[in-house]
Amino acid sequence: MIKKIFVAAATLFIMLGGCKKDSSISPQLGKDDASFTIYENSFLQGLWKLDPDRATGAGYHKYDSLLLVPDDKSRDKLLTYAKIQLDSLSRFEVTTLNEANKIDYHIMENEMQSIEWQLQQLRAYQWNPSTYNITGTFAYILNEPYAPLAKRLRNFYEKMANIPAYYKEAEKVIKNPVNELTELAAGQLTDGLDIFEKDYGDSLKKANIPQAEQKQMLDRAHASADVIKGFAGWLKTLKNDRPRSFRLGKDLYSDKFKYELQIESSPQQLYNAAEERKKMIHHQMLVISKKLWPKYFGTKAMPSDSLDLIAQVIDTISTKHVQPGEFQPAIENTLPKLTAFVKAKGLLTLDPSKPLIVRKEPGYMAGVAGASFSAPGPYDKNGNSYFNVGSLNGWAPEKAESYLREYNNYMLQILCIHEAIPGHYVQQTYANKAPSLIKSIFGNNAMIEGWAVYGEEMMLDNGYGNDEPEMRLIWYKWHLRSVCNTILDYSVHTENMSKEDGLKLLTREAFQQQAEAEGKWHRVTVSSVQLDAYFAGYKEIIDLREAYKKKMGDKYNLKDFNEKFLSYGSAPVMYIKEAMLAKEVQPPN
Ligand code: ZN
Ligand code: ZN
């Protein structure tokens, strides 16, 4: 999992408006790379004005004090902006741009088409109340120390001015919402109230702001909290006779899949590949489990059901785990081992100048405990990278035990590979060296997650963990999570899969605990396509590596592939593929 400090996810496009005139490219401009770079800049400037929340999350702070009311007028402005950009893009001949700009072009085009589609077809602003959760951006402004505290607190204050109008409009626009998303929104907004009711006031005490002004600021925060409470209450009591289903349906799913993942496969193809992979993994797991059985169970008879057999071996291995207080130190101890291994095997070059800081997960980020990686924002490439570790403090012993068994001694190492080395942290370090702002702002999630998954397997394939069968078995379990996420997401949103069947898939075929499976079921009812990213990206990278091997013949080597792949930044794998497989043009003799 990766926790970008990007507050504004793809769904936030609806918060817009405010700009007077669009800065489209003037037609007389040249069509070369230099003019494309100039155009990219105006493209972003225009977008930030129309989506200040997204700007804040990207680390662009000019519009921090703006909260746009999500009305027809602001949606029209964004739609017009997207159409103008698509027209401007069409004036460039994409084939004549250099490699990096070519990829940017495709990303920008996809982004604008996606905005059109979201506003005209998806229309989540009508049926997904959780798109009206503004807490994230306010929390970001309050907690991220990118500017002096007093300045951030004043921007926060200004931004609150539109909160009443914002929620008045939201109540007007929402029609027959999805029940699950309505509940989600009410819960999230209630959870976020502390930002306005408590955290803002606490921070005011630490800032050097005159008393009278402070009082004004505090009053507005309390009034804002009341408005948010009012909206959450409105959601809870909303009469909704014909709620929309949480299932997206085949057509919208296939469009969303295209815009969000930007991969070569269709949803059906990816689903088929996941089913096949699941079978292959089950087979491998059975082979390993049979081999390990005598070591853990002696002469006890093996269960006849192969999934039961695998589950029992996994359960037994999972009892090797750290104690609650050792979780963070165990992570800190693992990282240098990973670094040493990557170096010894020459898998790729690591950059020691951008260290990874392991820290306790900051309170305002805490959601599901566990671990996540925070990357510096696109406008702050020299910022710190963090490995956030959730605390198990105050957990019921039974819950903590179940969690620690999940993150047993083997899984903990896989987690570190995924989040850090050579996973997210290393990928991010390479991406920050690629000069394009476009690629970091619109970072492709399938590529990012796919790389982390690919990295796990690559480490094991190169002998990480002394080729211990336990390590491989636990990795297969972890990997099944990605694979089954894809099967679940597709089946639920396009094939009407029941909750019962979904839970059975996760608990029996992916060896998950009931609580984890229930959590995943909840997630699939409030999101779509997101869960596909891990397996989608992994599959594309593996396919690309095969093709690249073929192209390079005996000149192929793994380090070269890894470094070249990462050098393009967080771009969709299909465009990296286009660049990596391009035939080198031979200079004429
Ligand atoms: Zn991840
Ligand atoms: Zn235990």
Short mmCIF file of N, CA, C and O and ligand atoms in Angstrom, two decimals, residues 319 321 401 405, ligand 2:
data_model
loop_
_atom_site.label_atom_id
_atom_site.label_comp_id
_atom_site.label_asym_id
_atom_site.label_seq_id
_atom_site.Cartn_x
_atom_site.Cartn_y
_atom_site.Cartn_z
N THR A 319 2.86 -18.74 13.55
CA THR A 319 3.07 -18.52 14.98
C THR A 319 4.46 -17.95 15.26
O THR A 319 4.74 -17.51 16.37
N HIS A 321 6.31 -15.05 15.19
CA HIS A 321 6.12 -13.61 14.96
C HIS A 321 6.70 -12.80 16.10
O HIS A 321 7.00 -13.33 17.17
N GLU A 401 -2.80 -10.28 18.40
CA GLU A 401 -2.23 -11.58 18.08
C GLU A 401 -2.53 -11.96 16.63
O GLU A 401 -1.65 -12.40 15.89
N ARG A 405 0.28 -12.47 13.75
CA ARG A 405 0.39 -13.73 13.01
C ARG A 405 0.36 -13.47 11.51
O ARG A 405 1.09 -14.09 10.75
ZN ZN B 2 1.40 -15.60 18.85
#
